[in-house]
């Protein structure tokens, strides 16, 4: 099993969600985060004065999937989130040792 964490532009969330639904992903957890990468933030103007914004708003998606769905999920997120510009985001993949569904006590693949 894999834990997939993707950090994307907030405006791409709907497209990513739709693409993941198409491949049968049953659920996800999202959170609003802030950060920066190569773009190092951006300059905005407030009352005519330039202001450097160092941390840009991003959306973080968490998904737990079976090993056989990993590549399809990565492809779906990449395809839906990509704009070709700085700040499109990153995907991180970690191994999951164990998963337990609290309501039923199901474990691992059955709990996904």
XYZ file of N, CA and C in Angstrom:
336
model
N 0.840 -1.173 0.000
C 0.000 0.000 0.000
C 0.887 1.239 0.000
N 0.360 2.318 -0.557
C 1.108 3.569 -0.668
C 0.294 4.725 -0.098
N 1.010 5.664 0.521
C 0.426 6.933 0.914
C 0.942 7.955 -0.079
N 0.036 8.568 -0.800
C 0.405 9.555 -1.810
C -0.021 10.921 -1.299
N 0.944 11.834 -1.283
C 0.685 13.207 -0.868
C 1.049 14.097 -2.045
N 0.091 14.852 -2.519
C 0.325 15.761 -3.651
C 0.070 17.184 -3.190
N 0.954 18.073 -3.595
C 0.781 19.496 -3.320
C 0.578 20.168 -4.668
N -0.591 20.785 -4.840
C -0.983 21.334 -6.135
C -1.496 22.765 -5.976
N -1.720 23.420 -7.117
C -2.354 24.731 -7.110
C -3.818 24.555 -6.715
N -4.343 25.423 -5.848
C -5.731 25.273 -5.397
C -6.749 25.242 -6.528
N -6.508 26.002 -7.574
C -7.471 26.062 -8.672
C -7.508 24.779 -9.504
N -6.564 23.866 -9.297
C -6.534 22.593 -10.028
C -7.201 21.459 -9.240
N -7.657 21.738 -8.017
C -8.227 20.682 -7.166
C -9.427 19.999 -7.814
N -10.351 20.754 -8.357
C -11.548 20.152 -8.961
C -11.169 19.209 -10.103
N -10.255 19.634 -10.958
C -9.824 18.790 -12.078
C -9.158 17.514 -11.576
N -8.332 17.633 -10.522
C -7.672 16.451 -9.958
C -8.705 15.508 -9.360
N -9.650 16.057 -8.609
C -10.704 15.233 -7.997
C -11.496 14.478 -9.060
N -11.871 15.151 -10.123
C -12.630 14.513 -11.202
C -11.824 13.395 -11.858
N -10.548 13.649 -12.108
C -9.693 12.640 -12.747
C -9.521 11.422 -11.838
N -9.355 11.660 -10.539
C -9.234 10.541 -9.599
C -10.535 9.747 -9.499
N -11.676 10.428 -9.559
C -12.964 9.726 -9.562
C -13.088 8.810 -10.774
N -12.579 9.267 -11.920
C -12.649 8.472 -13.150
C -11.897 7.151 -13.029
N -10.824 7.117 -12.235
C -10.040 5.883 -12.112
C -10.430 5.079 -10.876
N -11.498 5.511 -10.188
C -12.036 4.716 -9.092
C -11.476 4.988 -7.717
N -10.839 6.141 -7.522
C -10.366 6.492 -6.185
C -11.585 6.839 -5.335
N -11.697 6.189 -4.180
C -12.905 6.306 -3.364
C -12.901 7.481 -2.403
N -11.743 7.960 -2.013
C -11.719 9.057 -1.059
C -10.359 9.716 -0.992
N -10.345 10.888 -0.402
C -9.098 11.631 -0.226
C -9.293 12.616 0.903
N -8.198 13.114 1.416
C -8.220 14.167 2.420
C -7.437 15.336 1.844
N -7.983 16.531 2.010
C -7.269 17.703 1.509
C -7.070 18.705 2.645
N -6.057 19.519 2.494
C -5.844 20.624 3.422
C -5.248 21.791 2.655
N -5.537 22.978 3.152
C -4.975 24.179 2.559
C -3.648 24.454 3.253
N -2.606 24.606 2.461
C -1.265 24.846 2.994
C -0.651 26.027 2.259
N 0.499 26.471 2.730
C 1.245 27.529 2.053
C 2.678 27.071 1.898
N 3.315 27.501 0.819
C 4.692 27.123 0.609
C 5.261 27.790 -0.628
N 6.523 27.464 -0.913
C 7.149 27.962 -2.127
C 8.196 26.962 -2.576
N 8.506 27.029 -3.855
C 9.532 26.189 -4.446
C 10.460 27.056 -5.260
N 10.682 26.650 -6.496
C 11.599 27.392 -7.364
C 11.150 28.827 -7.607
N 9.843 29.071 -7.588
C 9.370 30.418 -7.908
C 9.646 31.412 -6.788
N 9.943 30.947 -5.584
C 10.318 31.791 -4.437
C 9.272 32.848 -4.099
N 8.005 32.543 -4.291
C 6.946 33.501 -3.989
C 6.661 34.394 -5.175
N 5.976 35.516 -4.903
C 5.652 36.454 -5.984
C 5.471 37.841 -5.393
N 5.487 38.831 -6.268
C 5.284 40.205 -5.842
C 3.862 40.620 -6.168
N 3.154 41.127 -5.156
C 1.813 41.673 -5.344
C 1.860 43.140 -4.950
N 0.810 43.855 -5.283
C 0.758 45.271 -4.946
C -0.377 45.527 -3.967
N -0.054 46.238 -2.895
C -1.032 46.616 -1.879
C -1.001 48.132 -1.744
N -2.110 48.774 -2.103
C -2.215 50.238 -2.085
C -1.098 50.892 -2.896
N -0.785 50.252 -4.013
C 0.205 50.804 -4.924
C 1.647 50.479 -4.586
N 1.867 49.789 -3.486
C 3.230 49.455 -3.067
C 3.496 47.967 -3.276
N 4.674 47.640 -3.809
C 4.986 46.220 -4.006
C 5.199 45.504 -2.667
N 4.622 44.315 -2.564
C 4.757 43.492 -1.366
C 5.183 42.108 -1.823
N 6.260 41.592 -1.240
C 6.740 40.255 -1.588
C 5.955 39.210 -0.784
N 5.275 38.292 -1.484
C 4.551 37.203 -0.844
C 5.449 35.970 -0.941
N 5.968 35.538 0.186
C 6.928 34.436 0.192
C 6.264 33.067 0.155
N 5.140 32.927 0.829
C 4.446 31.633 0.876
C 3.153 31.732 0.088
N 3.048 30.905 -0.945
C 1.883 30.914 -1.813
C 0.870 29.867 -1.358
N -0.425 30.125 -1.555
C -1.439 29.133 -1.171
C -1.357 27.904 -2.071
N -1.430 26.745 -1.444
C -1.415 25.457 -2.144
C -2.467 24.560 -1.522
N -2.801 23.481 -2.203
C -3.701 22.463 -1.675
C -2.926 21.164 -1.580
N -3.035 20.512 -0.432
C -2.353 19.239 -0.217
C -3.400 18.130 -0.195
N -3.148 17.097 -0.982
C -4.064 15.961 -1.084
C -3.372 14.735 -0.496
N -4.086 14.010 0.352
C -3.599 12.746 0.898
C -4.474 11.619 0.375
N -3.842 10.559 -0.123
C -4.554 9.377 -0.624
C -3.828 8.123 -0.161
N -4.567 7.145 0.295
C -3.995 5.834 0.568
C -4.529 4.896 -0.504
N -3.626 4.243 -1.229
C -4.045 3.380 -2.339
C -3.282 2.060 -2.306
N -3.844 1.082 -2.975
C -3.150 -0.198 -3.116
C -1.984 -0.024 -4.084
N -1.009 -0.916 -3.984
C 0.188 -0.821 -4.829
C -0.151 -0.810 -6.313
N -1.170 -1.572 -6.705
C -1.495 -1.659 -8.126
C -2.155 -0.392 -8.676
N -2.651 0.506 -7.813
C -3.265 1.756 -8.283
C -2.295 2.938 -8.269
N -1.116 2.743 -7.703
C -0.160 3.844 -7.522
C 0.128 4.587 -8.821
N 0.514 3.867 -9.859
C 0.898 4.519 -11.115
C -0.269 5.258 -11.762
N -1.468 4.683 -11.689
C -2.641 5.338 -12.262
C -2.974 6.621 -11.514
N -2.832 6.603 -10.193
C -3.104 7.792 -9.386
C -2.089 8.881 -9.695
N -0.825 8.525 -9.779
C 0.219 9.508 -10.092
C -0.033 10.124 -11.464
N -0.374 9.297 -12.443
C -0.664 9.813 -13.787
C -1.874 10.742 -13.785
N -2.915 10.365 -13.058
C -4.133 11.182 -13.011
C -3.854 12.541 -12.376
N -3.133 12.549 -11.265
C -2.817 13.814 -10.601
C -1.942 14.682 -11.500
N -0.921 14.080 -12.093
C -0.017 14.826 -12.960
C -0.760 15.437 -14.137
N -1.590 14.647 -14.771
C -2.331 15.125 -15.944
C -3.289 16.258 -15.586
N -3.986 16.128 -14.470
C -4.998 17.121 -14.104
C -4.401 18.380 -13.484
N -3.263 18.270 -12.819
C -2.695 19.421 -12.109
C -1.699 20.217 -12.944
N -1.222 19.638 -14.025
C -0.150 20.279 -14.800
C -0.655 21.464 -15.613
N 0.037 22.603 -15.440
C -0.221 23.774 -16.274
C 1.007 24.112 -17.110
N 2.159 23.523 -16.742
C 3.399 23.797 -17.446
C 4.134 25.015 -16.915
N 3.655 25.575 -15.806
C 4.280 26.756 -15.223
C 4.848 26.411 -13.850
N 5.755 27.259 -13.363
C 6.282 27.081 -12.019
C 5.131 27.009 -11.020
N 5.297 26.177 -10.011
C 4.297 26.096 -8.951
C 3.237 25.043 -9.163
N 3.385 24.204 -10.202
C 2.391 23.146 -10.429
C 2.335 22.164 -9.272
N 3.430 21.968 -8.559
C 3.403 21.139 -7.366
C 4.309 19.932 -7.440
N 4.140 19.063 -6.464
C 4.929 17.840 -6.362
C 4.061 16.732 -5.817
N 4.496 15.495 -6.076
C 3.827 14.307 -5.547
C 4.866 13.522 -4.757
N 4.495 13.147 -3.540
C 5.362 12.357 -2.676
C 4.692 11.012 -2.419
N 5.460 9.925 -2.501
C 4.924 8.578 -2.315
C 5.689 7.895 -1.186
N 4.940 7.368 -0.217
C 5.527 6.629 0.896
C 4.863 5.270 1.024
N 5.615 4.303 1.518
C 5.037 2.997 1.820
C 4.177 3.106 3.074
N 3.056 2.391 3.065
C 2.188 2.310 4.235
C 2.372 0.943 4.874
N 2.678 0.926 6.123
C 2.889 -0.335 6.817
C 1.562 -1.014 7.145
N 0.605 -0.233 7.608
C -0.681 -0.809 7.997
C -1.750 0.264 7.960
N -2.981 -0.135 7.629
C -4.137 0.754 7.628
C -5.251 0.044 8.387
N -5.955 0.769 9.244
C -7.069 0.207 9.989
C -8.278 1.118 9.825
N -9.406 0.556 9.418
C -10.657 1.314 9.357
C -11.249 1.281 10.758
N -11.395 2.422 11.378
C -11.829 2.501 12.764
C -13.227 1.915 12.958
N -14.162 2.223 12.071
C -15.554 1.798 12.228
C -15.705 0.293 12.274
N -14.983 -0.430 11.396
C -15.191 -1.877 11.270
C -14.024 -2.718 11.760
N -12.872 -2.109 11.938
C -11.690 -2.867 12.324
C -10.988 -3.536 11.148
N -11.495 -3.324 9.927
C -10.847 -3.899 8.746
C -9.423 -3.371 8.654
N -8.554 -4.199 8.085
C -7.144 -3.824 8.003
C -6.630 -3.887 6.578
N -5.637 -3.074 6.324
C -4.858 -3.036 5.094
C -5.724 -2.848 3.857
N -5.600 -3.703 2.850
C -6.305 -3.508 1.573
C -7.818 -3.381 1.775
N -8.391 -4.140 2.699
C -9.835 -4.087 2.944
C -10.249 -2.733 3.537
N -9.323 -2.090 4.221
C -9.625 -0.805 4.863
C -9.549 0.364 3.892
N -8.945 0.145 2.737
C -8.849 1.235 1.766
C -10.182 1.441 1.099
